[in-house]
């Protein structure tokens, strides 16, 4: 597994995937675009987890698998581990990355247009940023879902952006 | 590897020689003369409207580049004037200085021109301009939310550039 690929290449490709699905194929149907992108991520995660667990024994329980995602899997993908893992011990895990690599270069227009809206400026800015970056997180969510599904853990994964460039992935394991 | 031979974002930008607010203003133009960015930190005197200012600046640099290349006494073969070259290759104008300010200029092969106006006693800014170009690549070009040819409205880029220029000597 020694061959390497340019990171700029991968990031540009991902940006283009989101852009062509959102503005091209499913121009006015963001939910469909999101689902397609997430499905692509699912396939990728499925294959990647196969590759990265080649020499390991089977995971004993869900927590071990999630820890694998947080440490080894994340290191292979992003050269760092998940910064914070939280769980409610009832099948929900929150994986927090304080500086998500694929969001690191993204930023939005600092000038907020106050068109007489009731919302305060900081909330509006957050909203715009959230909407714009939200589409870019379906792919990593798909990757996590695909990886876990290949390890025998069906789940649903969603992303939560409270502050760029940090983001959290919420994994809900299906009972 | 960035085309300048630096790594991700030059891990060690040129050290500022003295602290203080040295930068007056900065322009970034693209190949077609559209002003992508104009930042101003210290400009007490403004004589023209913004649009006229940008046009004047772009026209000035275009002419200066041609002039300096044509007047070059050293190279025998001029090559194709107007073809963008790597900074440092061919004959490239890089700065001029008056008694009140110094204007430093850099053009990338893709036609992105960066102009930095500073205090007259500032040293050679070529490395700083290369660093700013790297910032442009990282935070603007690689930003999926930015469409090329439009004015730059990326918060990360603005803040990083502000920070960097404030630290320049």
Short mmCIF file of C-alpha atoms in Angstrom, two decimals:
data_model
loop_
_atom_site.label_atom_id
_atom_site.label_comp_id
_atom_site.label_asym_id
_atom_site.label_seq_id
_atom_site.Cartn_x
_atom_site.Cartn_y
_atom_site.Cartn_z
CA UNK A 1 0.00 0.00 0.00
CA UNK A 2 2.87 2.33 -0.78
CA UNK A 3 1.57 4.34 -3.71
CA UNK A 4 0.48 7.91 -3.13
CA UNK A 5 -1.88 10.35 -4.70
CA UNK A 6 -1.77 14.10 -4.66
CA UNK A 7 -4.05 15.50 -1.98
CA UNK A 8 -4.97 18.50 -4.11
CA UNK A 9 -6.16 16.06 -6.72
CA UNK A 10 -8.46 14.23 -4.30
CA UNK A 11 -9.86 17.42 -2.80
CA UNK A 12 -10.52 18.97 -6.18
CA UNK A 13 -12.25 15.81 -7.30
CA UNK A 14 -14.49 15.77 -4.23
CA UNK A 15 -15.37 19.42 -4.69
CA UNK A 16 -16.24 18.73 -8.29
CA UNK A 17 -18.43 15.74 -7.34
CA UNK A 18 -20.48 17.92 -5.03
CA UNK A 19 -20.62 20.71 -7.55
CA UNK A 20 -21.73 18.57 -10.47
CA UNK A 21 -24.37 16.75 -8.47
CA UNK A 22 -25.74 19.90 -6.88
CA UNK A 23 -25.60 22.21 -9.85
CA UNK A 24 -25.74 19.74 -12.70
CA UNK A 25 -27.44 16.39 -12.38
CA UNK A 26 -29.87 17.18 -9.60
CA UNK A 27 -29.91 20.92 -9.90
CA UNK A 28 -33.05 21.66 -7.92
CA UNK A 29 -33.23 18.54 -5.83
CA UNK A 30 -30.63 18.82 -3.10
CA UNK A 31 -32.00 15.79 -1.23
CA UNK A 32 -31.46 13.54 -4.25
CA UNK A 33 -28.00 14.96 -4.82
CA UNK A 34 -27.19 14.37 -1.17
CA UNK A 35 -28.33 10.78 -1.36
CA UNK A 36 -26.28 10.08 -4.48
CA UNK A 37 -23.16 11.60 -2.96
CA UNK A 38 -23.68 9.65 0.24
CA UNK A 39 -24.11 6.46 -1.78
CA UNK A 40 -20.81 7.06 -3.53
CA UNK A 41 -19.21 7.56 -0.12
CA UNK A 42 -20.79 4.32 1.05
CA UNK A 43 -19.09 2.34 -1.70
CA UNK A 44 -15.78 4.00 -1.02
CA UNK A 45 -15.99 3.38 2.72
CA UNK A 46 -16.94 -0.21 2.13
CA UNK A 47 -13.84 -0.86 0.04
CA UNK A 48 -11.52 1.15 2.24
CA UNK A 49 -12.51 -0.69 5.39
CA UNK A 50 -11.84 -3.98 3.60
CA UNK A 51 -8.36 -2.79 2.75
CA UNK A 52 -7.50 -1.35 6.14
CA UNK A 53 -8.69 -4.32 8.19
CA UNK A 54 -6.88 -6.90 6.09
CA UNK A 55 -4.50 -8.07 8.78
CA UNK A 56 -6.70 -7.68 11.80
CA UNK A 57 -8.90 -10.09 13.70
CA UNK A 58 -12.64 -9.50 13.85
CA UNK A 59 -13.90 -6.76 16.16
CA UNK A 60 -15.41 -7.98 19.40
CA UNK A 61 -18.08 -5.34 19.78
CA UNK A 62 -19.44 -2.12 18.37
CA UNK A 63 -17.22 0.06 20.51
CA UNK A 64 -14.09 -1.63 19.18
CA UNK A 65 -15.22 -1.05 15.62
CA UNK A 66 -15.98 2.61 16.32
CA UNK A 67 -12.59 3.01 17.93
CA UNK A 68 -11.01 1.51 14.86
CA UNK A 69 -12.80 4.14 12.76
CA UNK A 70 -11.63 6.88 15.10
CA UNK A 71 -8.01 5.84 15.21
CA UNK A 72 -6.63 3.69 12.41
CA UNK A 73 -9.21 4.39 9.73
CA UNK A 74 -9.17 8.15 10.28
CA UNK A 75 -5.35 8.15 10.32
CA UNK A 76 -5.22 6.36 7.00
CA UNK A 77 -7.65 8.82 5.46
CA UNK A 78 -6.74 12.10 7.12
CA UNK A 79 -3.37 11.55 8.79
CA UNK A 80 -4.86 12.25 12.18
CA UNK A 81 -7.23 10.63 14.62
CA UNK A 82 -10.66 11.70 15.74
CA UNK A 83 -10.19 14.26 18.49
CA UNK A 84 -13.16 13.40 20.66
CA UNK A 85 -15.49 10.42 20.92
CA UNK A 86 -18.70 10.54 22.88
CA UNK A 87 -21.37 7.92 23.34
CA UNK A 88 -24.64 7.52 25.12
CA UNK A 89 -24.01 3.81 25.53
CA UNK A 90 -27.26 3.14 23.74
CA UNK A 91 -26.00 2.94 20.17
CA UNK A 92 -25.24 6.58 19.45
CA UNK A 93 -21.69 7.80 18.97
CA UNK A 94 -20.42 11.28 18.25
CA UNK A 95 -17.06 11.53 16.50
CA UNK A 96 -15.59 15.00 16.64
CA UNK A 97 -12.79 16.20 14.44
CA UNK A 98 -11.53 19.65 15.42
CA UNK A 99 -9.99 20.37 12.09
CA UNK A 100 -11.58 18.28 9.39
CA UNK A 101 -9.10 18.11 6.54
CA UNK A 102 -11.60 18.36 3.72
CA UNK A 103 -13.17 21.48 5.21
CA UNK A 104 -9.90 23.22 5.98
CA UNK A 105 -9.85 25.31 2.82
CA UNK A 106 -13.46 26.33 2.87
CA UNK A 107 -14.73 29.69 3.95
CA UNK A 108 -17.62 31.90 3.03
CA UNK A 109 -18.35 35.47 2.21
CA UNK A 110 -17.68 37.52 5.33
CA UNK A 111 -20.04 40.30 4.34
CA UNK A 112 -23.53 39.38 5.46
CA UNK A 113 -26.38 41.07 3.65
CA UNK A 114 -28.84 42.34 6.21
CA UNK A 115 -31.96 42.64 4.09
CA UNK A 116 -34.18 43.61 6.93
CA UNK A 117 -34.14 40.07 8.27
CA UNK A 118 -35.06 39.46 11.87
CA UNK A 119 -32.23 37.02 12.44
CA UNK A 120 -29.11 38.52 13.91
CA UNK A 121 -26.07 38.72 11.57
CA UNK A 122 -24.00 36.08 13.28
CA UNK A 123 -26.79 33.50 13.03
CA UNK A 124 -27.30 34.29 9.34
CA UNK A 125 -23.62 33.90 8.60
CA UNK A 126 -23.58 30.57 10.44
CA UNK A 127 -26.59 29.45 8.44
CA UNK A 128 -25.06 30.27 5.07
CA UNK A 129 -21.82 28.58 6.01
CA UNK A 130 -23.68 25.56 7.27
CA UNK A 131 -25.74 25.19 4.11
CA UNK A 132 -22.77 25.56 1.83
CA UNK A 133 -20.55 23.14 3.65
CA UNK A 134 -23.31 20.69 4.45
CA UNK A 135 -23.31 19.26 0.95
CA UNK A 136 -19.61 18.51 1.25
CA UNK A 137 -20.10 16.37 4.30
CA UNK A 138 -22.35 13.76 2.73
CA UNK A 139 -19.37 12.02 1.21
CA UNK A 140 -17.48 11.48 4.50
CA UNK A 141 -20.73 10.44 6.17
CA UNK A 142 -21.14 7.83 3.46
CA UNK A 143 -17.60 6.66 3.98
CA UNK A 144 -18.18 6.08 7.68
CA UNK A 145 -21.48 4.32 7.02
CA UNK A 146 -19.90 2.11 4.35
CA UNK A 147 -16.95 1.20 6.54
CA UNK A 148 -19.13 0.26 9.50
CA UNK A 149 -21.55 -1.62 7.32
CA UNK A 150 -18.70 -3.72 6.00
CA UNK A 151 -17.74 -4.51 9.58
CA UNK A 152 -21.23 -5.81 10.16
CA UNK A 153 -22.68 -2.73 11.83
CA UNK A 154 -25.59 -1.15 9.96
CA UNK A 155 -26.04 2.44 11.00
CA UNK A 156 -27.05 5.95 10.00
CA UNK A 157 -24.47 8.71 9.91
CA UNK A 158 -25.09 12.44 9.88
CA UNK A 159 -22.83 15.43 10.23
CA UNK A 160 -23.10 18.41 12.46
CA UNK A 161 -21.21 21.62 11.84
CA UNK A 162 -21.21 23.89 14.81
CA UNK A 163 -18.00 25.63 13.89
CA UNK A 164 -15.80 25.44 10.83
CA UNK A 165 -13.37 23.78 10.43
CA UNK A 166 -14.41 21.47 13.24
CA UNK A 167 -17.21 19.02 12.62
CA UNK A 168 -18.91 16.10 14.32
CA UNK A 169 -20.22 12.90 12.80
CA UNK A 170 -23.15 11.31 14.60
CA UNK A 171 -23.37 7.55 14.19
CA UNK A 172 -26.64 5.87 15.15
CA UNK A 173 -26.40 2.11 15.18
CA UNK A 174 -29.53 0.34 14.01
CA UNK A 175 -30.76 -2.03 16.62
CA UNK B 1 4.92 20.17 -4.44
CA UNK B 2 3.72 23.65 -5.25
CA UNK B 3 5.20 25.05 -8.41
CA UNK B 4 7.47 27.33 -6.47
CA UNK B 5 9.12 24.33 -4.89
CA UNK B 6 7.66 24.97 -1.45
CA UNK B 7 5.69 22.49 0.63
CA UNK B 8 2.05 22.70 1.66
CA UNK B 9 1.92 26.28 2.80
CA UNK B 10 5.55 27.45 3.06
CA UNK B 11 6.06 26.40 6.67
CA UNK B 12 8.44 29.27 7.26
CA UNK B 13 7.33 32.53 5.71
CA UNK B 14 9.95 35.24 5.41
CA UNK B 15 10.73 36.65 8.86
CA UNK B 16 9.47 40.18 9.44
CA UNK B 17 12.38 42.53 9.93
CA UNK B 18 10.57 44.88 12.24
CA UNK B 19 7.17 44.81 13.79
CA UNK B 20 4.52 47.31 12.97
CA UNK B 21 1.89 48.05 10.42
CA UNK B 22 3.89 48.27 7.27
CA UNK B 23 1.46 47.31 4.57
CA UNK B 24 -0.61 50.05 2.99
CA UNK B 25 -2.68 48.15 0.51
CA UNK B 26 -2.80 45.09 -1.71
CA UNK B 27 -4.40 44.30 -5.06
CA UNK B 28 -4.92 40.96 -6.73
CA UNK B 29 -5.83 40.92 -10.43
CA UNK B 30 -6.51 38.02 -12.69
CA UNK B 31 -5.41 37.65 -16.28
CA UNK B 32 -8.38 39.59 -17.62
CA UNK B 33 -7.85 42.62 -15.45
CA UNK B 34 -10.63 41.87 -13.01
CA UNK B 35 -9.69 43.01 -9.56
CA UNK B 36 -10.19 39.92 -7.43
CA UNK B 37 -9.18 41.49 -4.18
CA UNK B 38 -8.39 44.88 -2.79
CA UNK B 39 -7.27 45.13 0.84
CA UNK B 40 -6.46 48.39 2.50
CA UNK B 41 -4.73 48.78 5.82
CA UNK B 42 -3.31 52.23 5.77
CA UNK B 43 -4.25 54.60 3.00
CA UNK B 44 -4.90 58.17 4.04
CA UNK B 45 -4.85 59.51 0.48
CA UNK B 46 -7.33 58.35 -2.12
CA UNK B 47 -7.58 60.27 -5.37
CA UNK B 48 -9.75 58.11 -7.62
CA UNK B 49 -12.91 56.05 -7.42
CA UNK B 50 -12.42 52.35 -6.85
CA UNK B 51 -13.06 51.34 -10.46
CA UNK B 52 -10.73 53.97 -11.84
CA UNK B 53 -8.13 53.03 -9.28
CA UNK B 54 -8.18 49.39 -10.32
CA UNK B 55 -8.07 50.19 -14.02
CA UNK B 56 -5.18 52.55 -13.51
CA UNK B 57 -3.24 50.04 -11.46
CA UNK B 58 -3.79 47.23 -13.93
CA UNK B 59 -2.89 49.39 -16.92
CA UNK B 60 0.20 50.73 -15.18
CA UNK B 61 1.54 47.28 -14.43
CA UNK B 62 0.77 45.95 -17.86
CA UNK B 63 2.74 48.81 -19.41
CA UNK B 64 5.60 48.57 -16.94
CA UNK B 65 6.00 44.89 -17.58
CA UNK B 66 6.19 45.41 -21.33
CA UNK B 67 8.48 48.36 -21.04
CA UNK B 68 10.96 46.69 -18.73
CA UNK B 69 11.08 43.61 -20.92
CA UNK B 70 11.61 45.60 -24.10
CA UNK B 71 14.37 47.70 -22.58
CA UNK B 72 16.28 44.67 -21.38
CA UNK B 73 19.86 45.07 -22.60
CA UNK B 74 21.04 41.60 -21.69
CA UNK B 75 19.04 38.86 -23.33
CA UNK B 76 19.47 38.32 -27.06
CA UNK B 77 16.25 36.48 -27.76
CA UNK B 78 13.18 38.21 -26.44
CA UNK B 79 10.84 35.34 -26.90
CA UNK B 80 7.14 36.00 -26.91
CA UNK B 81 6.29 39.13 -25.00
CA UNK B 82 3.09 38.75 -23.08
CA UNK B 83 3.49 35.03 -22.44
CA UNK B 84 3.26 34.48 -18.70
CA UNK B 85 6.47 33.15 -17.24
CA UNK B 86 7.59 31.85 -13.88
CA UNK B 87 8.58 34.74 -11.64
CA UNK B 88 12.30 35.17 -11.97
CA UNK B 89 12.47 33.85 -15.51
CA UNK B 90 12.87 36.09 -18.48
CA UNK B 91 12.89 39.75 -17.64
CA UNK B 92 10.28 40.51 -15.01
CA UNK B 93 9.70 43.81 -13.36
CA UNK B 94 9.23 43.35 -9.60
CA UNK B 95 9.08 46.64 -7.79
CA UNK B 96 9.37 50.37 -7.92
CA UNK B 97 9.96 52.84 -5.15
CA UNK B 98 9.13 56.46 -4.58
CA UNK B 99 9.97 58.62 -1.60
CA UNK B 100 6.64 57.82 0.01
CA UNK B 101 5.95 54.19 -0.86
CA UNK B 102 7.26 51.03 -2.46
CA UNK B 103 5.17 48.94 -4.83
CA UNK B 104 6.04 45.25 -5.16
CA UNK B 105 4.64 43.13 -7.93
CA UNK B 106 4.49 39.47 -8.82
CA UNK B 107 2.78 37.66 -11.66
CA UNK B 108 2.15 33.94 -11.72
CA UNK B 109 2.15 31.85 -14.92
CA UNK B 110 -1.64 31.72 -14.68
CA UNK B 111 -1.79 35.49 -14.93
CA UNK B 112 -2.61 36.23 -11.29
CA UNK B 113 -0.96 39.52 -10.39
CA UNK B 114 -0.29 40.40 -6.79
CA UNK B 115 0.59 43.96 -5.89
CA UNK B 116 1.67 45.03 -2.46
CA UNK B 117 2.18 48.66 -1.54
CA UNK B 118 4.33 49.25 1.52
CA UNK B 119 6.58 51.64 3.35
CA UNK B 120 9.49 52.81 1.14
CA UNK B 121 12.19 51.26 3.28
CA UNK B 122 10.73 47.74 3.11
CA UNK B 123 13.12 45.10 1.84
CA UNK B 124 12.64 42.86 -1.14
CA UNK B 125 9.11 41.48 -1.02
CA UNK B 126 9.42 38.76 -3.62
CA UNK B 127 9.38 35.93 -1.09
CA UNK B 128 6.44 37.51 0.72
CA UNK B 129 4.51 37.76 -2.52
CA UNK B 130 5.21 34.11 -3.23
CA UNK B 131 3.86 33.26 0.21
CA UNK B 132 0.73 35.29 -0.43
CA UNK B 133 0.31 33.46 -3.71
CA UNK B 134 0.51 30.17 -1.81
CA UNK B 135 -2.18 31.43 0.55
CA UNK B 136 -4.27 32.31 -2.48
CA UNK B 137 -3.91 28.76 -3.81
CA UNK B 138 -4.74 27.16 -0.48
CA UNK B 139 -7.69 29.25 0.61
CA UNK B 140 -9.18 30.56 -2.61
CA UNK B 141 -8.41 28.21 -5.46
CA UNK B 142 -9.01 25.15 -3.32
CA UNK B 143 -12.17 26.56 -1.81
CA UNK B 144 -15.10 24.73 -3.40
CA UNK B 145 -17.32 27.73 -2.71
CA UNK B 146 -15.24 30.09 -4.83
CA UNK B 147 -15.82 30.42 -8.55
CA UNK B 148 -12.79 31.60 -10.57
CA UNK B 149 -13.02 35.03 -12.10
CA UNK B 150 -15.14 36.46 -9.33
CA UNK B 151 -14.01 38.82 -6.59
CA UNK B 152 -12.58 36.91 -3.67
CA UNK B 153 -14.92 36.69 -0.72
CA UNK B 154 -13.28 34.04 1.39
CA UNK B 155 -13.05 34.89 5.03
CA UNK B 156 -10.16 32.51 5.76
CA UNK B 157 -8.06 34.05 3.01
CA UNK B 158 -8.76 37.59 4.17
CA UNK B 159 -7.86 36.90 7.78
CA UNK B 160 -4.70 34.96 6.98
CA UNK B 161 -3.47 37.62 4.61
CA UNK B 162 -4.22 40.40 7.09
CA UNK B 163 -2.30 38.56 9.78
CA UNK B 164 0.63 37.90 7.51
CA UNK B 165 0.93 41.42 6.16
CA UNK B 166 0.69 42.93 9.64
CA UNK B 167 3.72 40.86 10.56
CA UNK B 168 5.82 42.04 7.64
CA UNK B 169 8.79 44.29 8.24
#
